[in-house]
Short mmCIF file of C-alpha atoms in Angstrom, two decimals:
data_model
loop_
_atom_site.label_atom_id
_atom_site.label_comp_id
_atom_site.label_asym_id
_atom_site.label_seq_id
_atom_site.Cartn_x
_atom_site.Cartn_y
_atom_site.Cartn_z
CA UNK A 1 -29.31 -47.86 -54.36
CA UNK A 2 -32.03 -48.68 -56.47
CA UNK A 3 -35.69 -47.34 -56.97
CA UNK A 4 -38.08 -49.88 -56.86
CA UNK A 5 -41.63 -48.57 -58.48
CA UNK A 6 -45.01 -50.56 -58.95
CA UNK A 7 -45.20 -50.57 -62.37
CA UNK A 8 -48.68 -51.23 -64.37
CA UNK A 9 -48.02 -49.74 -67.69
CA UNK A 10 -50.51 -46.74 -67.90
CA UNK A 11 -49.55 -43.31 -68.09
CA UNK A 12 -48.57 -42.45 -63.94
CA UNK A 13 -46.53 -44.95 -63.89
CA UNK A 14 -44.95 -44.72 -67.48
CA UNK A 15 -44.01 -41.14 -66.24
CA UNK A 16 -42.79 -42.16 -62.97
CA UNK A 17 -39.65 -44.33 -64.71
CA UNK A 18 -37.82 -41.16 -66.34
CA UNK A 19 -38.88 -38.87 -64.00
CA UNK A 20 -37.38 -41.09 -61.19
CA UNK A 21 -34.78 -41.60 -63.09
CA UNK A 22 -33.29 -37.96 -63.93
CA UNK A 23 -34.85 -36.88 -60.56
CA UNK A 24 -32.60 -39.24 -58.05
CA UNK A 25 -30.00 -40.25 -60.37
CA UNK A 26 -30.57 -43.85 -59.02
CA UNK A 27 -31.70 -47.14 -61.47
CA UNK A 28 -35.43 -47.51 -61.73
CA UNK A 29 -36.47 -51.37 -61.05
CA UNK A 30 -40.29 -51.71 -62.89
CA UNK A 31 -42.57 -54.46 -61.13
CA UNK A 32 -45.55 -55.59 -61.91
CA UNK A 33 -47.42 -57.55 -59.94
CA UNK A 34 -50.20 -59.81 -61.67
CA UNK A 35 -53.49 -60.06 -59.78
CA UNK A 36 -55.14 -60.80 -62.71
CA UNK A 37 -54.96 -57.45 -64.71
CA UNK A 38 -52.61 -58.23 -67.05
CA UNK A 39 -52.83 -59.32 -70.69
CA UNK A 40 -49.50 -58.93 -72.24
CA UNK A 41 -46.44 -59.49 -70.01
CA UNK A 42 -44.19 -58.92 -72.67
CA UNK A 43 -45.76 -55.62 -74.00
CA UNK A 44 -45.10 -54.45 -70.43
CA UNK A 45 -41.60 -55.74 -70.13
CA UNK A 46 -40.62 -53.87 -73.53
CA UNK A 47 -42.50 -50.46 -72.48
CA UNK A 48 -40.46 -50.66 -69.01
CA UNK A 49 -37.47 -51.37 -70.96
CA UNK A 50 -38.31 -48.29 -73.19
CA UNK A 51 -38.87 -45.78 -70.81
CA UNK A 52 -35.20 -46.95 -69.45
CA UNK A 53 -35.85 -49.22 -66.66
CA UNK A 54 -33.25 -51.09 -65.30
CA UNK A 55 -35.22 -54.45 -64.75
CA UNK A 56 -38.69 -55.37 -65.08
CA UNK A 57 -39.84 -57.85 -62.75
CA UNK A 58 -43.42 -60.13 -63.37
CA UNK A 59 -44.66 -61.46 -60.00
CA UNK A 60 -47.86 -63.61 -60.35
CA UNK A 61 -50.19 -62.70 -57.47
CA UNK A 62 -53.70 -64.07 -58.41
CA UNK A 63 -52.85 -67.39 -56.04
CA UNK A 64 -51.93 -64.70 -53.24
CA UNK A 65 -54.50 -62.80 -53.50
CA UNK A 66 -57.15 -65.71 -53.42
CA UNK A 67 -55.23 -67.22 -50.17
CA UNK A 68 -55.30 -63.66 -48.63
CA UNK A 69 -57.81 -61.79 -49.27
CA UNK A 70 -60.55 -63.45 -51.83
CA UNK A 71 -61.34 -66.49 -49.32
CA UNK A 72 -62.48 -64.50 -46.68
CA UNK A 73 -64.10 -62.00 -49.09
CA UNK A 74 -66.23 -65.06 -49.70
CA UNK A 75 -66.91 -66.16 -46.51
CA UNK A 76 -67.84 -62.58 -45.51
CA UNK A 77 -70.14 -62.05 -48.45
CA UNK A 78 -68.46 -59.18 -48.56
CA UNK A 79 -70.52 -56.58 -51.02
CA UNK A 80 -69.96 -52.80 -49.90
CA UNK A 81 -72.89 -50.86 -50.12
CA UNK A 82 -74.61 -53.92 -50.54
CA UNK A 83 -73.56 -53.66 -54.12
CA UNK A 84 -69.74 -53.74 -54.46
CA UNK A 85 -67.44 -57.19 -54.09
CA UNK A 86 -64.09 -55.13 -53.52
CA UNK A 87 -62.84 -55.24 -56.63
CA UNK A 88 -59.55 -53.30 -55.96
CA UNK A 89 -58.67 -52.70 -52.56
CA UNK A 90 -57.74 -56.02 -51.70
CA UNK A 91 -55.28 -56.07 -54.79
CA UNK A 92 -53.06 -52.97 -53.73
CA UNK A 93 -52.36 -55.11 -50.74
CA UNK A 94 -51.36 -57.59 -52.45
CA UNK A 95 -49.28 -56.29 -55.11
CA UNK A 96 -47.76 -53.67 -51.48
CA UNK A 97 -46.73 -57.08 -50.09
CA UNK A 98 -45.14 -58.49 -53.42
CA UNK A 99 -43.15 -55.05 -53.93
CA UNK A 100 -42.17 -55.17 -50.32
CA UNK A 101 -40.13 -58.60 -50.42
CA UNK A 102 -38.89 -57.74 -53.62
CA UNK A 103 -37.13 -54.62 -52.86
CA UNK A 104 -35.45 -56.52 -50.02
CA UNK A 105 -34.16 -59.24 -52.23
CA UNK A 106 -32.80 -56.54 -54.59
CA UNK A 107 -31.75 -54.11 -52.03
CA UNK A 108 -34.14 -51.35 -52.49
CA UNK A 109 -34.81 -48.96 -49.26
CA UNK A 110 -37.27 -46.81 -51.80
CA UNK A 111 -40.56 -47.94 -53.12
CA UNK A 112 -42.68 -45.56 -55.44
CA UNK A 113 -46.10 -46.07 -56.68
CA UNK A 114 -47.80 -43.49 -59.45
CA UNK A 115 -50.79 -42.92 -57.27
CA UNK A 116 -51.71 -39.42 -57.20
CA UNK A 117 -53.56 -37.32 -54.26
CA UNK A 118 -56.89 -37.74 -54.88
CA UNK A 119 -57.75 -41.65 -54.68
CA UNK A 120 -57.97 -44.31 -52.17
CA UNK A 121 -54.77 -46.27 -53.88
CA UNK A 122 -52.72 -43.59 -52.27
CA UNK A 123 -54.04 -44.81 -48.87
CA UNK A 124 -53.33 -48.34 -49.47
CA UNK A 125 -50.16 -48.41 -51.00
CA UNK A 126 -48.41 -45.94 -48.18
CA UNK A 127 -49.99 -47.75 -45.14
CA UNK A 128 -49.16 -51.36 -46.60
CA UNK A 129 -45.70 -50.29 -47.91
CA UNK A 130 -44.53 -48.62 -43.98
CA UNK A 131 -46.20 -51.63 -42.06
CA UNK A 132 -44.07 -54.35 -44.20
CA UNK A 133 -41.03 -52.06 -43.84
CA UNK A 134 -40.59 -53.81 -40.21
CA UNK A 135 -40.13 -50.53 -38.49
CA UNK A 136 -36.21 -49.99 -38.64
CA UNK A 137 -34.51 -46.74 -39.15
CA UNK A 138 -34.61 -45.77 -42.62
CA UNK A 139 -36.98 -42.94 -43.27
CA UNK A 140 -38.47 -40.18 -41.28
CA UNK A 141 -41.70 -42.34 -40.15
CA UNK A 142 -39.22 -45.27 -39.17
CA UNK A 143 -40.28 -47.98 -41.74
CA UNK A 144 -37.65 -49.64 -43.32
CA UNK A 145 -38.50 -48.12 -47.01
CA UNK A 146 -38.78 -44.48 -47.64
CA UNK A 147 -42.14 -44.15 -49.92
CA UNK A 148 -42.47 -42.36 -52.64
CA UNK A 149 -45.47 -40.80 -55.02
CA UNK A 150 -43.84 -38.86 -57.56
CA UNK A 151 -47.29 -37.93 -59.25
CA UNK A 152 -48.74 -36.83 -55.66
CA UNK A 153 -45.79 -35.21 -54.30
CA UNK A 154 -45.23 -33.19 -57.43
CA UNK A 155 -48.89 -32.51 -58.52
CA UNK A 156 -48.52 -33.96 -61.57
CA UNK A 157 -51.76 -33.61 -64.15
CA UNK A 158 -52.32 -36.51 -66.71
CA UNK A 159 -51.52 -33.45 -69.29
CA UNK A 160 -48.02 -32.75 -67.65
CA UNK A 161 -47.29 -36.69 -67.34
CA UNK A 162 -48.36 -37.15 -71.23
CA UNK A 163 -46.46 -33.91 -72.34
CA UNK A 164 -43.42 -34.59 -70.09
CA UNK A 165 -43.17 -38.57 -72.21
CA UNK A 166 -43.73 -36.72 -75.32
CA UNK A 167 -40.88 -33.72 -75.15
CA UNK A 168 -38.33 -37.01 -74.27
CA UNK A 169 -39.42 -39.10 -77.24
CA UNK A 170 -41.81 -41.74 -75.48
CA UNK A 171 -44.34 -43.37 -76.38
CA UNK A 172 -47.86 -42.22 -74.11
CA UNK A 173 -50.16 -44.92 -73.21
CA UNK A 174 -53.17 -45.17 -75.45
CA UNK A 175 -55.49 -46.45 -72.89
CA UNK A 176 -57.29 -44.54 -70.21
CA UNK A 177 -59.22 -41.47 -69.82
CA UNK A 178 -56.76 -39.24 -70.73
CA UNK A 179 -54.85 -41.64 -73.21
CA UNK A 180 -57.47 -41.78 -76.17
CA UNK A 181 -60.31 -43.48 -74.66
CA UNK A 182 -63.35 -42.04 -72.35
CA UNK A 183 -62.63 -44.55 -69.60
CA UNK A 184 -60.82 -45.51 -66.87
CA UNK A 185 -60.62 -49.53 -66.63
CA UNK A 186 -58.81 -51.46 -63.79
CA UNK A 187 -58.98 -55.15 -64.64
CA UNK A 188 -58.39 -57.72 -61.99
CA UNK A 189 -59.44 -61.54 -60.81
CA UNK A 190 -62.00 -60.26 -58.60
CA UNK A 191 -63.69 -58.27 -61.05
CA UNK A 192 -62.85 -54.39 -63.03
CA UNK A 193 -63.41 -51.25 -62.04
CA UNK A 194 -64.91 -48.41 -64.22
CA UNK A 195 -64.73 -44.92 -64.47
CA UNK A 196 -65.96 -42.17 -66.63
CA UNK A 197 -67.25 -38.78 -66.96
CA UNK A 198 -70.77 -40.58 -65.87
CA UNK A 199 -69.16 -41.68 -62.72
CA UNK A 200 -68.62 -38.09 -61.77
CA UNK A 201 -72.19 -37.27 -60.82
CA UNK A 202 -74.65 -38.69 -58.81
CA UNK A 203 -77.03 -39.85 -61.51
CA UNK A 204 -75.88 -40.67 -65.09
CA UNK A 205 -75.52 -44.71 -65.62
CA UNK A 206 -72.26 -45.68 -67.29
CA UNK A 207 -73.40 -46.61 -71.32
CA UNK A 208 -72.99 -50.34 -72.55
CA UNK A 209 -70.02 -49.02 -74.60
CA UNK A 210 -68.20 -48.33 -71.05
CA UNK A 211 -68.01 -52.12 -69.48
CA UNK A 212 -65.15 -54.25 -71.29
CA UNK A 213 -66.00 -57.38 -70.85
CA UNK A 214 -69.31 -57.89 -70.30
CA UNK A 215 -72.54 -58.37 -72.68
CA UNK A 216 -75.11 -55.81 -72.34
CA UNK A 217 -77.86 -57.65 -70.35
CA UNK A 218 -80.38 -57.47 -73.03
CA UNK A 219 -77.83 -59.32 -75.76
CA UNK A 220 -77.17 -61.66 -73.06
CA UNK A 221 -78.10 -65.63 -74.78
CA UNK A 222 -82.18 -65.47 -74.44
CA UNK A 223 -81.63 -68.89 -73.20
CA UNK A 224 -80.36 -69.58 -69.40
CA UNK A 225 -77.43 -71.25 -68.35
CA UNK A 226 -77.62 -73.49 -65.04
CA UNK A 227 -74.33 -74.18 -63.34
CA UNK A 228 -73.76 -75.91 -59.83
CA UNK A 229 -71.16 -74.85 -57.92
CA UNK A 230 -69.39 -77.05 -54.93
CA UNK A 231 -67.88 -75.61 -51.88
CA UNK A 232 -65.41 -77.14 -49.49
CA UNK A 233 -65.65 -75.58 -46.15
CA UNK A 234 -66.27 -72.19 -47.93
CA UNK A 235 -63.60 -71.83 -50.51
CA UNK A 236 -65.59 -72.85 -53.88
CA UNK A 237 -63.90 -76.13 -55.43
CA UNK A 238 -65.81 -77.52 -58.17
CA UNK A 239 -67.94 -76.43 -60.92
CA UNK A 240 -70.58 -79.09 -62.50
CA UNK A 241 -68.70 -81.68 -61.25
CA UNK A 242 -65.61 -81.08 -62.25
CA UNK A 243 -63.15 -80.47 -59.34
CA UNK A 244 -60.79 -76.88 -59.46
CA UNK A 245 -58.12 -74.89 -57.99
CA UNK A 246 -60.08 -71.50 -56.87
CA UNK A 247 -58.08 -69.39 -59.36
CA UNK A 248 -59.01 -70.59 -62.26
CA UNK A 249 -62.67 -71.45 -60.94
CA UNK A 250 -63.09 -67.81 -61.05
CA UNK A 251 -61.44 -67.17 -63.89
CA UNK A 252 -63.87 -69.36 -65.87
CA UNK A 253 -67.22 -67.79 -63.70
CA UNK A 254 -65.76 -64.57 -64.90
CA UNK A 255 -66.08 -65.78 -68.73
CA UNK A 256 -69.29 -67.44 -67.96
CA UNK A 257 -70.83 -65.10 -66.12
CA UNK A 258 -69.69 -61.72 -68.66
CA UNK A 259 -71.11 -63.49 -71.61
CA UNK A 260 -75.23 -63.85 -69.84
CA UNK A 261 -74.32 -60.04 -68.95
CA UNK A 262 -73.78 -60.45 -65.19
CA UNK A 263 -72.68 -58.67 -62.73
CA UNK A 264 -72.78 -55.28 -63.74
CA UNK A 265 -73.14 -52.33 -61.26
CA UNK A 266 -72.60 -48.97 -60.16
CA UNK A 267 -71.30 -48.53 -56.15
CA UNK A 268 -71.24 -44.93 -54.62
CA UNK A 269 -69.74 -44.69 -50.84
CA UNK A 270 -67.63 -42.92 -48.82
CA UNK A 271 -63.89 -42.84 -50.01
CA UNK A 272 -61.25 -43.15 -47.63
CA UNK A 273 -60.24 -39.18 -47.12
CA UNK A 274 -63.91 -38.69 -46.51
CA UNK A 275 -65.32 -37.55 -49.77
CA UNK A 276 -68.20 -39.11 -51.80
CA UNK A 277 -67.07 -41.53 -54.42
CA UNK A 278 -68.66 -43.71 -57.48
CA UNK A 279 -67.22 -46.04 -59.74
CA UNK A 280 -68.59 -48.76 -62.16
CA UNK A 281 -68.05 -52.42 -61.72
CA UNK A 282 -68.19 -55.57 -63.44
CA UNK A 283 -67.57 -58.41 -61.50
CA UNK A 284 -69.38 -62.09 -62.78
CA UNK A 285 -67.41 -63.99 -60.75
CA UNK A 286 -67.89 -62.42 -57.56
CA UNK A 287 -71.47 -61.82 -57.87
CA UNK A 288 -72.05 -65.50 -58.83
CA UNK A 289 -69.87 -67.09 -55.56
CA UNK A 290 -71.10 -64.52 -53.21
CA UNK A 291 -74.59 -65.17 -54.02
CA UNK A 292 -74.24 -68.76 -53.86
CA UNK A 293 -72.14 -69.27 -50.98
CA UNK A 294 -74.73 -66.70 -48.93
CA UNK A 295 -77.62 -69.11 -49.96
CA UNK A 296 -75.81 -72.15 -48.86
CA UNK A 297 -74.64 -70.86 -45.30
CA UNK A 298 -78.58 -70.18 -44.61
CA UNK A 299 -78.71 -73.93 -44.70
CA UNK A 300 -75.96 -74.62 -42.78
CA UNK A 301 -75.44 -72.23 -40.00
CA UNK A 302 -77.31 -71.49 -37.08
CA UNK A 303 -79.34 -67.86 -36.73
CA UNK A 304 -77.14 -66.14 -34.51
CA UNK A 305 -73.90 -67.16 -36.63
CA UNK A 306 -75.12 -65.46 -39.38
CA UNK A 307 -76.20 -62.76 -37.45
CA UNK A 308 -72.48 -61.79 -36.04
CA UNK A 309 -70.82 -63.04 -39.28
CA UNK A 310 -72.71 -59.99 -40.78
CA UNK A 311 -71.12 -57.63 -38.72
CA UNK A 312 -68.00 -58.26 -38.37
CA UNK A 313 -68.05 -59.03 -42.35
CA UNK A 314 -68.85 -55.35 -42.94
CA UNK A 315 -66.28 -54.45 -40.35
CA UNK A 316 -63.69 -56.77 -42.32
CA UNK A 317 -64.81 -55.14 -45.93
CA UNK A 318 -64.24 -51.79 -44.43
CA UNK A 319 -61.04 -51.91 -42.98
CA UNK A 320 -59.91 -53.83 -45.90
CA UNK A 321 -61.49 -50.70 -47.95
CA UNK A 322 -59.48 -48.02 -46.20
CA UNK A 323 -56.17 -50.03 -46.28
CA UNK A 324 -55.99 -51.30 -42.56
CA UNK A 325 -55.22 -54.75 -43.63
CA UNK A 326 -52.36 -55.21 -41.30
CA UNK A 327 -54.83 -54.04 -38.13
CA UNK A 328 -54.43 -56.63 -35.35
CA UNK A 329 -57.79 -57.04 -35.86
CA UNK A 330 -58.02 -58.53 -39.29
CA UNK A 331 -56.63 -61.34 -37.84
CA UNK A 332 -59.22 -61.95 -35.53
CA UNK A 333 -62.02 -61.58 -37.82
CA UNK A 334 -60.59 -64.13 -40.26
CA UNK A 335 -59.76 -66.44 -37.22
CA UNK A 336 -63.84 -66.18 -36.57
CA UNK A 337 -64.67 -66.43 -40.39
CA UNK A 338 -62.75 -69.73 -40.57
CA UNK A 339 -64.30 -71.19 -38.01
CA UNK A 340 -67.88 -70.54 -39.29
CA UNK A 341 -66.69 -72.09 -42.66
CA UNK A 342 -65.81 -75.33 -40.83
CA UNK A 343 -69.81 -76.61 -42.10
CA UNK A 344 -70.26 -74.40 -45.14
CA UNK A 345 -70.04 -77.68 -47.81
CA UNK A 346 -72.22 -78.30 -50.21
CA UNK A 347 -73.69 -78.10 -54.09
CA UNK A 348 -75.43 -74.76 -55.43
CA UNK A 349 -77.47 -74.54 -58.52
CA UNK A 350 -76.86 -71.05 -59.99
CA UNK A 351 -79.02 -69.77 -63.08
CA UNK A 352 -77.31 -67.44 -65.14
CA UNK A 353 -79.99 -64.85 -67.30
CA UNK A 354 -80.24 -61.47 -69.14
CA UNK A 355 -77.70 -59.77 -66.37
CA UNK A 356 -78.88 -61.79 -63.79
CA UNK A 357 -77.24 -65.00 -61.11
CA UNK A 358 -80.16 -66.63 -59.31
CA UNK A 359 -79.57 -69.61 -56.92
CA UNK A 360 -82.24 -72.42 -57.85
CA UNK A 361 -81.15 -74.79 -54.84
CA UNK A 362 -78.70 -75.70 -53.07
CA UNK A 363 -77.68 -79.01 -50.22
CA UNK A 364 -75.03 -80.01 -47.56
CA UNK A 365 -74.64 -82.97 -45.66
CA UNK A 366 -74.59 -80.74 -42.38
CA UNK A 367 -77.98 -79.11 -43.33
CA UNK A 368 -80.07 -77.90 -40.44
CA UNK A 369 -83.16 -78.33 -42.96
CA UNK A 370 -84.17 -81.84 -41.71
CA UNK A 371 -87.12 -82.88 -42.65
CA UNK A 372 -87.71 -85.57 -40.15
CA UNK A 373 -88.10 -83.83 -37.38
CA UNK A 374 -89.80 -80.51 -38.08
CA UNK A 375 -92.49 -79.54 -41.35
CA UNK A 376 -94.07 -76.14 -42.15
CA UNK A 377 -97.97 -76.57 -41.51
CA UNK A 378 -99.45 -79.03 -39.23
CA UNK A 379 -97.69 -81.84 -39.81
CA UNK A 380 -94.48 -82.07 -37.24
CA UNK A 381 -92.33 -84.29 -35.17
CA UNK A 382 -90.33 -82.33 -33.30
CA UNK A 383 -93.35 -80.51 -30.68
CA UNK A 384 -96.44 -81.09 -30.21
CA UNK A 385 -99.59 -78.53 -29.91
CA UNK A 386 -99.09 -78.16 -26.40
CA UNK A 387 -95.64 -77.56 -26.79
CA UNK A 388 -95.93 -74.91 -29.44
CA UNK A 389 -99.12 -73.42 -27.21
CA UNK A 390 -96.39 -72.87 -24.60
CA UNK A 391 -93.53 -71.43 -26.43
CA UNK A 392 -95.80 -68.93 -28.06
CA UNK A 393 -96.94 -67.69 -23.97
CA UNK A 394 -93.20 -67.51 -23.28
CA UNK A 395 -91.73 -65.91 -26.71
CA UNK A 396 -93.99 -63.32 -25.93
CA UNK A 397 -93.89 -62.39 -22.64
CA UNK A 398 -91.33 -59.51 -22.79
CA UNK A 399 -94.19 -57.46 -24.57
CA UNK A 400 -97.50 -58.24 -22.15
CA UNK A 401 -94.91 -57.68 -19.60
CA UNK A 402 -94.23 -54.01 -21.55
CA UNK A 403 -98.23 -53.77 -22.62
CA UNK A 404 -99.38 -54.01 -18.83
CA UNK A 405 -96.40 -51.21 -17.40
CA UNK A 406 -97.26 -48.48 -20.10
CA UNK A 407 -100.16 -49.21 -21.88
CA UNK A 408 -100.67 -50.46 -25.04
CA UNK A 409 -102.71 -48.42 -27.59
CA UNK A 410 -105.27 -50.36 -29.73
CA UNK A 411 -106.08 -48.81 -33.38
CA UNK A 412 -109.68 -47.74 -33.49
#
């Protein structure tokens, strides 16, 4: 029966192909699964081919992951420690889905991945992998696919993986931390991930030199860039007018946004096996919609829909974080996140400066900001004096109420 393995070219997953190989004496099937990471199909065909993969399989996933993950990312605002738009845990879900209906159509009960023991890929890739296996008898935890981590299971260091290529005549990836350059760089649609020595401590800021794509704020264009971006009940549809697919809407942000220097950043949090984490980001795109989309929901929904939508948006971006995707749960949280999108339509004027996306404007038709029928100052139409005499008595009756039953100290 054959191996299927999540293939991305770099050096785990180079090493997983022979080792897989001479190790179970079965074929290897190599897929990669595109959610927006990859530059050179063919490159990665020929290296899978190389290593002696049976097949390589391409599966484009960008469209997938927009549908499943990225919309509601959006209508979440999702930004982990404030900072971070989820760069990469939404694609390992993804690309775990794409891998699962693959090996059934090839008739592969073993999936491997080249994720080793220390990251939160692990995490991802083994809970999505057993949920989609549908339960049936087939390994010991009674998913349909037995998983495997060659690189985990094994303790493999990046050494042993380069040296083990090496003694059998292969080529070892020249990208990567251990593979020629000083960092680690996961490129996807929803923005790249960075990691380095710097990342390793609590302090040190990741050098210019370390972020692919973007410009360093300070060579960003000394001259702004305004664009206006159109949303359709949340999902973003046009930009300046001109009407797109969400896919490549971000794809074009992305180039937009990296060359004024945007959306750089640095997130530290809790990984999911508990330890402290930190990686560098770069995600234009993201911080663009998210920032404009936020500004246009204050318009357009009511306080205490943005007040829940905030919760359960950090619940979402969590779970999402730590792989629980397929929790029950998930489901309800995008069922409420739809319906608070149902209003969420409208035109937002972004600025685009020196590393920096600040909204100018923005306007719906369902806009709650009417201005016939209630100003700021002393001009309005919706209450009069008397009426705004009398809220004031009631809004703050809870605390006389509180001031009269234990006392309420005065500042001398």
């Amino acid at each position: 029966m054959p191996i299927l393995l999540a293939f991305s070219g770099g050096l785990d997953t180079s090493f997983c192909i022979p080792f897989l190989r001479d190790t179970y004496d079965e074929p290897v099937h190599a897929v990669t699964v595109d959610t927006g990471g990859v530059d050179d199909a063919d490159a990665l065909a020929e290296r899978a081919d190389a290593l002696g993969a049976e097949a390589h399989h391409l599966i484009d996933a960008r469209e997938a992951l927009f549908e499943e993950h990225l919309q509601y990312l959006i209508a979440g605002n999702v930004l982990r420690g404030q900072v971070y738009p989820l760069c990469v845990g939404a694609e390992r879900v993804v690309q775990a889905r794409k891998v699962a209906r693959l090996a059934d159509r090839i008739g592969a009960t073993t999936v491997a991945h080249g994720s080793t023991g220390a990251g939160n890929d692990q995490v991802r890739f083994d809970v999505a992998l057993r949920a989609l296996g549908g339960g049936e008898d087939g390994s010991e935890d009674g998913s349909a696919f037995e998983v495997i981590a060659p690189v985990r299971e094994h303790e493999v260091a990046r050494e042993d993986s380069a040296a083990y290529l090496q003694e059998r005549g292969f080529d070892v990836p020249s990208e990567g931390p251990s593979k020629g350059t000083a960092y680690s760089v996961n490129r996807g649609l929803w923005g790249t991930t960075v990691g380095g020595k710097e990342t390793h401590t609590s302090r040190q800021p990741l050098p210019d030199v370390a972020y692919p794509d973007t410009v360093a704020p300070a060579d960003a264009p000394d001259e702004a860039q305004t664009l206006t971006l159109a949303f359709e009940e949340g999902r973003p549809a046009a930009l300046d007018g001109d009407a797109l697919d969400p896919v490549p809407l971000i794809e074009t942000l992305a180039d937009l946004g990296a060359a004024h220097g945007v959306g750089r950043g640095i997130h530290t949090g809790d990984t999911v096996l508990g330890i402290k984490g930190r990686v560098g980001f770069e995600a234009p795109a993201a911080t663009i919609l998210i920032a404009a989309h936020r500004e246009l929901e204050k318009i357009v929904l009511t306080d205490a829909q943005r007040f829940q939508k905030d919760h359960l948006a950090d619940t979402y971006g969590a779970l999402l974080h730590e792989g629980q995707h397929f929790d029950p749960v998930m489901r309800d949280i995008e069922a409420f996140l739809e319906s608070s999108q149902e209003v969420v339509t409208g035109e937002v004027d972004v600025e685009l400066f020196k590393g920096n996306a600040r909204v100018l404007g923005c306007d719906s038709p369902f806009s709650m900001m009417d201005a016939g029928s209630a100003e700021y100052g002393e001009t309005h139409h919706a209450w009069d004096s008397r009426d705004a005499e009398g809220f004031t008595k009631i809004a703050g009756m809870q605390s006389v109420l509180a001031g009269k039953a234990r006392g309420v100290e005065r500042d001398s």
